[in-house]
Tab-separated table of C-alpha atoms in Angstrom:
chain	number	residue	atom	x	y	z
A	1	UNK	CA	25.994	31.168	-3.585
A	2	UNK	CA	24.816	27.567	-2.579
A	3	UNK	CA	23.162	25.447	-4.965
A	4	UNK	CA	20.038	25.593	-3.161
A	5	UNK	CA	20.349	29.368	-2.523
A	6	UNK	CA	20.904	30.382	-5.863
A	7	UNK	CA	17.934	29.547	-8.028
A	8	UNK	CA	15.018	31.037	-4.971
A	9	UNK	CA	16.924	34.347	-5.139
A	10	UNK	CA	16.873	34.916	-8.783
A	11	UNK	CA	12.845	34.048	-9.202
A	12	UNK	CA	12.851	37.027	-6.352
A	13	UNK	CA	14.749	38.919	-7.970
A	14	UNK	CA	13.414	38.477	-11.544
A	15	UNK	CA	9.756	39.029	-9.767
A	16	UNK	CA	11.039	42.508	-9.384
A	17	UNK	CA	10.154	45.310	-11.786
A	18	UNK	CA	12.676	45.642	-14.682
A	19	UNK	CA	13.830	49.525	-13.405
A	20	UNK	CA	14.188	48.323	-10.045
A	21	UNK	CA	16.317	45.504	-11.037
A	22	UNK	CA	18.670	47.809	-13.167
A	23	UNK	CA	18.932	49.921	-10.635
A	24	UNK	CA	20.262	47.938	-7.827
A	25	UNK	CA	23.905	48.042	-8.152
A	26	UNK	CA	26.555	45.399	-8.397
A	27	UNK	CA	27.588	44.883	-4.841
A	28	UNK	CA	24.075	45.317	-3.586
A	29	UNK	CA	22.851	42.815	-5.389
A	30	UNK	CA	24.874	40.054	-4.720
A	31	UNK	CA	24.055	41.223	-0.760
A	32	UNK	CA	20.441	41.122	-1.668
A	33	UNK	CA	20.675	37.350	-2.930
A	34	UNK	CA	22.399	36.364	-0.080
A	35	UNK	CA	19.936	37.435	2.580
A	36	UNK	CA	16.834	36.193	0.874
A	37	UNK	CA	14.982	34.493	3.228
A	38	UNK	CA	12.650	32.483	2.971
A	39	UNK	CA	8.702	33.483	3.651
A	40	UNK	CA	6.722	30.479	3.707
A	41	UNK	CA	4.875	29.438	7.360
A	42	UNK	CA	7.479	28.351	9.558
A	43	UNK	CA	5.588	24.849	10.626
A	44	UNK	CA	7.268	24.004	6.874
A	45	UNK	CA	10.682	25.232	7.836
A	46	UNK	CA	11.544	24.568	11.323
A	47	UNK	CA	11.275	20.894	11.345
A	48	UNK	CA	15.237	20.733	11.766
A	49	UNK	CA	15.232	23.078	14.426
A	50	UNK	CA	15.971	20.982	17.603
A	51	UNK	CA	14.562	21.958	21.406
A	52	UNK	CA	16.910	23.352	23.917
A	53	UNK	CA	16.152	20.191	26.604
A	54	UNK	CA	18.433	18.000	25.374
A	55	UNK	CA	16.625	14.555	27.156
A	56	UNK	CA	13.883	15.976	25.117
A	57	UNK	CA	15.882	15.992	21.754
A	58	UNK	CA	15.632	12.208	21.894
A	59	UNK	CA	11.977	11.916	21.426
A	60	UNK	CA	11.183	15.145	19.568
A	61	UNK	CA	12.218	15.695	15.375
A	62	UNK	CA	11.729	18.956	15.375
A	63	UNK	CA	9.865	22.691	16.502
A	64	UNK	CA	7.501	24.921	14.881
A	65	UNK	CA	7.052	28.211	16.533
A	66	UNK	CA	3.489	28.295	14.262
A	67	UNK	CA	2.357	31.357	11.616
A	68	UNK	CA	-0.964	33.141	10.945
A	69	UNK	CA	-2.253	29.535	9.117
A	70	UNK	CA	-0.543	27.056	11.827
A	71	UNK	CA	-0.064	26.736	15.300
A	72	UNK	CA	3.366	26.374	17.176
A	73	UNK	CA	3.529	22.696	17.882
A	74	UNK	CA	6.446	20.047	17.936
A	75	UNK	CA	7.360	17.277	15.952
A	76	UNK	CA	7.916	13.950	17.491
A	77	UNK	CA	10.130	10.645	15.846
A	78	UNK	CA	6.774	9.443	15.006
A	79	UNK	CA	5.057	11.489	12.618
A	80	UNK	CA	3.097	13.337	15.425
A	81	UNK	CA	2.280	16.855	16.246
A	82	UNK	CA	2.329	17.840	19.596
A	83	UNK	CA	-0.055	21.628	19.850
A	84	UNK	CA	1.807	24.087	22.454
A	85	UNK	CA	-1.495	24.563	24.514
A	86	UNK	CA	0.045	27.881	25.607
A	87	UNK	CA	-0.410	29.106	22.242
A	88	UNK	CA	-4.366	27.880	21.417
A	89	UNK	CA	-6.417	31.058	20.872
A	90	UNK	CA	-9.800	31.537	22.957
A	91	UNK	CA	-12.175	33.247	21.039
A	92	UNK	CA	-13.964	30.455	18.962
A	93	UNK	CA	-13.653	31.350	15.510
A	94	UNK	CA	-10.248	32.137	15.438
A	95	UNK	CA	-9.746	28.648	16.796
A	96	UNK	CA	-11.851	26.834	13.774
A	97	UNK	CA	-9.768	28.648	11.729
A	98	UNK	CA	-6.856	28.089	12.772
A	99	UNK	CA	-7.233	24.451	13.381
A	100	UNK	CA	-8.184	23.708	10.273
A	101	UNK	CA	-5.440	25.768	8.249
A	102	UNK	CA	-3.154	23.488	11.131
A	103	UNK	CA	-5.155	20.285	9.776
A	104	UNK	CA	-4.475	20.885	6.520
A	105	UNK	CA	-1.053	21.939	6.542
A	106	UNK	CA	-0.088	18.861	8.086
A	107	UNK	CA	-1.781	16.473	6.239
A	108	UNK	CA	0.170	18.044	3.163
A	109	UNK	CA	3.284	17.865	5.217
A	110	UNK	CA	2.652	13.699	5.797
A	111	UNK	CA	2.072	14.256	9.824
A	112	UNK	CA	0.280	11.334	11.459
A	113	UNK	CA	-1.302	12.140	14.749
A	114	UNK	CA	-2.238	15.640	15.951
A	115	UNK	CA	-2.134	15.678	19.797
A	116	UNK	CA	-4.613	18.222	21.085
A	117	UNK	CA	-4.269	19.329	25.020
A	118	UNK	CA	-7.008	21.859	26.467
A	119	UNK	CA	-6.616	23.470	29.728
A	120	UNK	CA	-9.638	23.902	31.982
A	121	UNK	CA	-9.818	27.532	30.605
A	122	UNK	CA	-10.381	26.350	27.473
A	123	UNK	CA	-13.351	23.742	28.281
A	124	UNK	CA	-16.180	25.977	25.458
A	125	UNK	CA	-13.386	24.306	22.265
A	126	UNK	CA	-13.709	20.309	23.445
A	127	UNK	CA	-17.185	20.288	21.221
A	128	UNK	CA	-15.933	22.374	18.099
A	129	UNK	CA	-12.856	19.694	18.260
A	130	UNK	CA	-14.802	17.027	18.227
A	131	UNK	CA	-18.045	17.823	16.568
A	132	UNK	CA	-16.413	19.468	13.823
A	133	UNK	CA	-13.019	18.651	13.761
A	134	UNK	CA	-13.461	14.732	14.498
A	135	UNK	CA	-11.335	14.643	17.291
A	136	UNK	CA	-11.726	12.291	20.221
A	137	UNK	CA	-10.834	11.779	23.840
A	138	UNK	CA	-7.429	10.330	25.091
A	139	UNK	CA	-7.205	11.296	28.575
A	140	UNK	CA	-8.019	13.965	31.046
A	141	UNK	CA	-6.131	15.434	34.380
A	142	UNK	CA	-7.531	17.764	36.639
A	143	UNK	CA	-6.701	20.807	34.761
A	144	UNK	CA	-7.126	19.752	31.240
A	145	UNK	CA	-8.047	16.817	28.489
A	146	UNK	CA	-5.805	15.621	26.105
A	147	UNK	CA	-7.480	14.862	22.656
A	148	UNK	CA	-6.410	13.241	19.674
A	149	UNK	CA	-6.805	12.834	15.961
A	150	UNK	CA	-5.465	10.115	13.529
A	151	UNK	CA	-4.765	12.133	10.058
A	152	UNK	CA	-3.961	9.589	7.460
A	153	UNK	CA	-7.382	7.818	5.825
A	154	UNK	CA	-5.201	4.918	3.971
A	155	UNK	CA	-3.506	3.309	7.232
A	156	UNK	CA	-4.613	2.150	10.706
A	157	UNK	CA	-4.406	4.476	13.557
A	158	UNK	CA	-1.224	3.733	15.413
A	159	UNK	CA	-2.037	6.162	17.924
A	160	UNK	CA	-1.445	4.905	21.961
A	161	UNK	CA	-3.805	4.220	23.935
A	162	UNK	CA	-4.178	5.766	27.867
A	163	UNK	CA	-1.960	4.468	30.540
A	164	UNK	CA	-3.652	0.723	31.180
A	165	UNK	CA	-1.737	0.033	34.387
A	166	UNK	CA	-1.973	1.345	37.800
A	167	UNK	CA	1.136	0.457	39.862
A	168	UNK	CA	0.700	-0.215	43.473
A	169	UNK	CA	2.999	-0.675	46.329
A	170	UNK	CA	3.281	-2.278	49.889
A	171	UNK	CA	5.611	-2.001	52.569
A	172	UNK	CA	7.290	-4.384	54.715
A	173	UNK	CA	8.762	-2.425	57.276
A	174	UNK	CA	10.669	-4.272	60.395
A	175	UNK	CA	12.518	-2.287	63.419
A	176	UNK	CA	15.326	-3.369	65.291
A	177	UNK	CA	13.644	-6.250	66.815
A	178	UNK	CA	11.947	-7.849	63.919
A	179	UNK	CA	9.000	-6.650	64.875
A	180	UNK	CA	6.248	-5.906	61.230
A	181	UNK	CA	4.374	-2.934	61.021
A	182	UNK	CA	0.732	-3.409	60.499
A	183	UNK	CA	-2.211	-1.130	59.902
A	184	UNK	CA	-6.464	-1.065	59.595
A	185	UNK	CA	-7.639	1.133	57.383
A	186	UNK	CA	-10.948	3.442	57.922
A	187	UNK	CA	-12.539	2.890	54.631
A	188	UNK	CA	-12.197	0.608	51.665
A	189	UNK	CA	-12.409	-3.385	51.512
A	190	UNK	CA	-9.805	-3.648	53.820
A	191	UNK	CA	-11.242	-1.524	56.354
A	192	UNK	CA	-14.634	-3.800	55.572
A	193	UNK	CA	-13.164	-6.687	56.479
A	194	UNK	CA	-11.230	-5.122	59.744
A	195	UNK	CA	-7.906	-6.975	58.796
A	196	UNK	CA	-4.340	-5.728	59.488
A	197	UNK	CA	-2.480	-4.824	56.565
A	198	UNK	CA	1.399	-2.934	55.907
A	199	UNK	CA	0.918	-0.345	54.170
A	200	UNK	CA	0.186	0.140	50.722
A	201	UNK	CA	-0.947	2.763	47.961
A	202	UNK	CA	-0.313	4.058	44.385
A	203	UNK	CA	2.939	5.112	42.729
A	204	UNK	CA	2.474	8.696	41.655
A	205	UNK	CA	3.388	10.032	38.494
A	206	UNK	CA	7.010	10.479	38.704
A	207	UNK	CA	7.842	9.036	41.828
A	208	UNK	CA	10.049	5.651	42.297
A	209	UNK	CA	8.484	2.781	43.541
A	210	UNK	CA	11.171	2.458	46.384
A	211	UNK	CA	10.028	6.633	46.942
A	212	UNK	CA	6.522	5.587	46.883
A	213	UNK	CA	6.524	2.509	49.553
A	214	UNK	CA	8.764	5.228	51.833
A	215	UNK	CA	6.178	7.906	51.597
A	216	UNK	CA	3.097	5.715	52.053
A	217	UNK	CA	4.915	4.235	55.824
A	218	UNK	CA	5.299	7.846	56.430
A	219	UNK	CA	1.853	9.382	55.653
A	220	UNK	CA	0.265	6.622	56.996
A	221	UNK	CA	2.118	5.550	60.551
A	222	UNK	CA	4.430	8.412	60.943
A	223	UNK	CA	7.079	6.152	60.698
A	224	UNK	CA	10.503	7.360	59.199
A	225	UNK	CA	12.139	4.417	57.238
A	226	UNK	CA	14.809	3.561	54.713
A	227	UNK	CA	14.524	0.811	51.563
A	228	UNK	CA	16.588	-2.528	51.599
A	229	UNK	CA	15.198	-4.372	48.562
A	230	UNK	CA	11.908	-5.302	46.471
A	231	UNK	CA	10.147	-8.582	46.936
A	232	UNK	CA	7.546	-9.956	45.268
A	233	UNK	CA	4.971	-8.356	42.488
A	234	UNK	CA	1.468	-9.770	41.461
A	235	UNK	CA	-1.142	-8.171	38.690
A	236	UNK	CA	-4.500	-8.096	38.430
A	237	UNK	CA	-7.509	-7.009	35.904
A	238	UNK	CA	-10.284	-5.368	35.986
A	239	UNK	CA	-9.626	-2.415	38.358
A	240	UNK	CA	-12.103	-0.634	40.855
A	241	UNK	CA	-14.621	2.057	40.219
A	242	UNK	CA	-12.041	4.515	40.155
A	243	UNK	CA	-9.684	3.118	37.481
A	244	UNK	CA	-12.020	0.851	36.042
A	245	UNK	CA	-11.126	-1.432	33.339
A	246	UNK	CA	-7.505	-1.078	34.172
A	247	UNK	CA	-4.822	-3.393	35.070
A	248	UNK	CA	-2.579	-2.884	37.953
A	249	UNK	CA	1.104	-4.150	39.137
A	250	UNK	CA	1.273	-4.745	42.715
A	251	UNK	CA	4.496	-4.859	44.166
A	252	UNK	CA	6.137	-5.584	48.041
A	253	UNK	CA	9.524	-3.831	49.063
A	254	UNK	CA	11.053	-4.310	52.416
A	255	UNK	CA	11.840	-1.376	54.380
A	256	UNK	CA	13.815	-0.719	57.569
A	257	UNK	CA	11.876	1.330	60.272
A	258	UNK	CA	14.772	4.516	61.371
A	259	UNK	CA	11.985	5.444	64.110
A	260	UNK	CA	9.833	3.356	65.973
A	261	UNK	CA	6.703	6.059	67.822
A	262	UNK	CA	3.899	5.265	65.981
A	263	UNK	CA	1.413	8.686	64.586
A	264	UNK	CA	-1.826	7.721	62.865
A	265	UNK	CA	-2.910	9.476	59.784
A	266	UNK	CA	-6.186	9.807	61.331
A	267	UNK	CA	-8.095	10.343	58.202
A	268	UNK	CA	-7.076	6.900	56.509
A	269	UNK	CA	-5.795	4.889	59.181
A	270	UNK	CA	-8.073	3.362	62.125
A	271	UNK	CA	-5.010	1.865	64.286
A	272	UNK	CA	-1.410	0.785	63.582
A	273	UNK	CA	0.822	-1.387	65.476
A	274	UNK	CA	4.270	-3.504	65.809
A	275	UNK	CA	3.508	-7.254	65.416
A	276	UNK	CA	6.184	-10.029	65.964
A	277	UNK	CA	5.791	-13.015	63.910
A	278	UNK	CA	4.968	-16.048	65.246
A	279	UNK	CA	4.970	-19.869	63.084
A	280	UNK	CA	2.378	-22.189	63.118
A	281	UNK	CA	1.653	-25.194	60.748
A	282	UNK	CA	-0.921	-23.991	58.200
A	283	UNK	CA	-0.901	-20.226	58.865
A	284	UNK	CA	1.589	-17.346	59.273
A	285	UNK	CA	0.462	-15.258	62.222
A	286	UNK	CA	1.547	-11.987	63.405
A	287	UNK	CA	1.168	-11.318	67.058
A	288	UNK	CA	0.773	-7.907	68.851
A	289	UNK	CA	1.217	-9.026	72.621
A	290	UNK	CA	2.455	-5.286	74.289
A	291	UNK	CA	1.575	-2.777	71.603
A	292	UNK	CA	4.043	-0.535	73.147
A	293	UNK	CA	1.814	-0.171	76.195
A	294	UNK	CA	-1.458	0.219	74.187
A	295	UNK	CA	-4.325	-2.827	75.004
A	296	UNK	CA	-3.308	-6.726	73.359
A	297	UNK	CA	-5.176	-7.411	70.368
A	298	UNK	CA	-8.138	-9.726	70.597
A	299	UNK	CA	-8.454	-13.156	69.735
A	300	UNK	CA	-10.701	-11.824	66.893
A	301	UNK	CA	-8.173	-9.528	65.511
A	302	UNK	CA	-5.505	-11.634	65.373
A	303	UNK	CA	-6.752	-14.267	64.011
A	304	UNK	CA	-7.327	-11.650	60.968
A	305	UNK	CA	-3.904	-11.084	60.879
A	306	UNK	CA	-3.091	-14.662	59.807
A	307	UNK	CA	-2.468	-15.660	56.140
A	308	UNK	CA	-2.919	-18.961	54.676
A	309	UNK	CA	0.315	-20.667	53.319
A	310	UNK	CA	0.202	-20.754	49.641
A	311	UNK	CA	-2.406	-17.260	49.303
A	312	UNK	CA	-1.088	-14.837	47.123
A	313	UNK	CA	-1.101	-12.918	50.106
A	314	UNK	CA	1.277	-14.980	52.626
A	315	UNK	CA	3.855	-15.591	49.089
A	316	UNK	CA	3.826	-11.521	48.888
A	317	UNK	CA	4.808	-11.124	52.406
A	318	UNK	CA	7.376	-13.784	52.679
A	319	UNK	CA	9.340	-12.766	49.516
A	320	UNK	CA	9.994	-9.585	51.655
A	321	UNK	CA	10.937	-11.830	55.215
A	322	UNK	CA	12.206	-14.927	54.112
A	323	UNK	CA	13.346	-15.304	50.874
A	324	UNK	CA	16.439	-15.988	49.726
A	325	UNK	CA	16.345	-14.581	46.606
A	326	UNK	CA	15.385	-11.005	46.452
A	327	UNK	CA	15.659	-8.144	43.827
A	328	UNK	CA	18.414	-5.420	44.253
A	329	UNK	CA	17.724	-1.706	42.950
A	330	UNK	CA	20.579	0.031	41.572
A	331	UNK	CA	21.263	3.064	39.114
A	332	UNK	CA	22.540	2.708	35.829
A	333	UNK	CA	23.422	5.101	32.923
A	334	UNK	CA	21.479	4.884	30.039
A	335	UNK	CA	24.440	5.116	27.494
A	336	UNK	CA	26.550	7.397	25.092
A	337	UNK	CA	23.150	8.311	23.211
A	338	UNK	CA	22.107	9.650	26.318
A	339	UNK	CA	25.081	11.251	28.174
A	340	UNK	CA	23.799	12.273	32.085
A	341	UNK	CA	20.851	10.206	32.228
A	342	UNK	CA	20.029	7.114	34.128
A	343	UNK	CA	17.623	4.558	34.818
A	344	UNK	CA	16.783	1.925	38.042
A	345	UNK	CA	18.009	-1.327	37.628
A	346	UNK	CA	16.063	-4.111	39.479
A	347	UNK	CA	17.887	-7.634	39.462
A	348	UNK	CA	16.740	-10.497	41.698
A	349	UNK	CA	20.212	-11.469	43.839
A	350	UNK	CA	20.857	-13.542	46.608
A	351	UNK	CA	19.942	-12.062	49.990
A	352	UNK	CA	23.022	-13.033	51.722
A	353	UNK	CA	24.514	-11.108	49.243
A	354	UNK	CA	23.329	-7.882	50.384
């Protein structure tokens, strides 16, 4: 028997009744001390168990697959407890009490923070974990809100806070003859102020910003198009009514136009069009003299298509045209701790070097 082994299967055994004990014979016994397992609520034994998505084995410690007094939840490196919101029982009192057997349990067990995630379904438990459970709000999706609540009472709670950034992206797209692609919006400031704009948007969940720039050219003008390299970025603070409060990362790629035949995503964009670029001593305008057979643009409209040099604006646009230094995009493996996974690599490079 193993050290370990040894001494648990003997207090069993010795638990036993005397007549049961001298009964069992020789080579059953030593098969009964073997096979002792263990009884105790598996959130206390399963913390070595490691998940089956092995990208996920480098964040998460261990698994609990949860007992009548805890539920199934993982472990991360940090002392947290993620709940499996699969497993979160609906009626209400068997949720209190299991949630606070859960609580308990791994407070004993040293956990840190308890991250809580209820689907839509399960809107009637947000006040009993709050109210009585002193959870709070981290973040919500359409389909559920992710709660959270900091266990120890002797040490600041470490906890992260919601995503603080939006990232957006714009699009410098060019064709064959040098020509920009510009757009006016229907609604927002933009559309207020009846300038032409490339297009631009937010970087979804999951989605590279290269991916992102491609698909907003494409919902917006139709137009099929392929990356060449990222320009400038800018940030600002603050955020709109939507995100308020929020930071966001603005960045400008250059893009190559594959197709040329302009179609309007008529519920965001009011017109689009292929401008050449034309110098001038203060200002950078972009001029739309055919408009591939449509009517010129106005004095009025092109003179809201000019950009003052030194604007944050004009800087954006011409680290995408003119540069000469630009930033490359390239995968790169992550490393032996990681076998099979990779990351983007953005490096500023010489143009020419492309």
């Amino acid at each position: 028997f193993s050290d370990s082994a040894f001494p648990m299967a003997w207090r069993r055994l010795t638990a036993l009744p005397r007549m049961s004990l001298r009964a069992l014979p020789a080579v059953s016994l030593g098969v009964n001390i073997v096979n002792v397992k263990r009884v105790a609520c598996s959130s206390a034994n399963k913390e070595d168990e490691k998940p089956a998505d092995k990208q996920a084995d480098y964040w998460i410690s261990g698994v609990s697959q949860g007992c009548n007094k805890t539920l199934p939840c993982t472990f991360d490196l940090y002392g947290g407890v993620m709940v499996d919101p699969a497993t979160v029982p609906a009626e209400q009192d068997a949720f209190r009490t299991i949630l606070a057997s859960s609580l308990d349990e791994w407070m004993k067990r040293g956990k840190q923070g308890v991250w809580l995630r209820l689907d839509i379904s399960a809107a009637a438990l947000v006040p009993i974990a709050i109210s009585e459970f002193g959870f709070e709000y981290h973040h919500a999706e359409r389909d559920y809100v992710m709660m959270t609540k900091w266990l120890p009472s002797n040490c600041p709670n470490t906890l992260p806070h919601n995503a603080s950034h939006t990232i957006g992206v714009g699009a410098l797209v060019t064709n064959s003859e040098g020509k920009i692609l510009l757009a006016r919006e229907k609604s927002g400031p933009a559309a207020r102020s009846k300038v032409w704009k490339i297009p631009t948007g937010l970087v979804d969940a999951g989605e590279d910003l290269h991916e992102a720039a491609l698909r907003e050219v494409k919902e917006e003008t139709g137009i099929d198009a392929t990356f060449e390299y990222c320009g400038a970025f800018t940030m600002s603070h603050g955020g709109n009514l939507a995100h308020a409060n929020k930071s966001n990362l603005f960045f400008v790629v250059k893009c190559k136009a594959l197709t040329t035949e302009i179609q309007l995503c008529e519920s965001e964009i009011a017109d689009a069009r292929w401008f050449s670029k034309v110098s001038a001593s203060d200002v950078a305008v972009f001029h739309c003299p055919t408009a591939f057979g449509k009517q010129k643009v106005s004095a009025e409209e092109e003179w809201l298509t000019r950009m003052e040099k030194g604007s944050i604006w004009y800087e954006l646009n011409q680290s995408a045209l003119d540069a000469e230094a630009v930033v490359s995009m390239k995968s790169l493996p992550w490393g032996r701790s990681r076998p099979g996974v990779s990351r983007l690599f953005f490096c500023p490079v010489r143009r020419s070097a492309l």
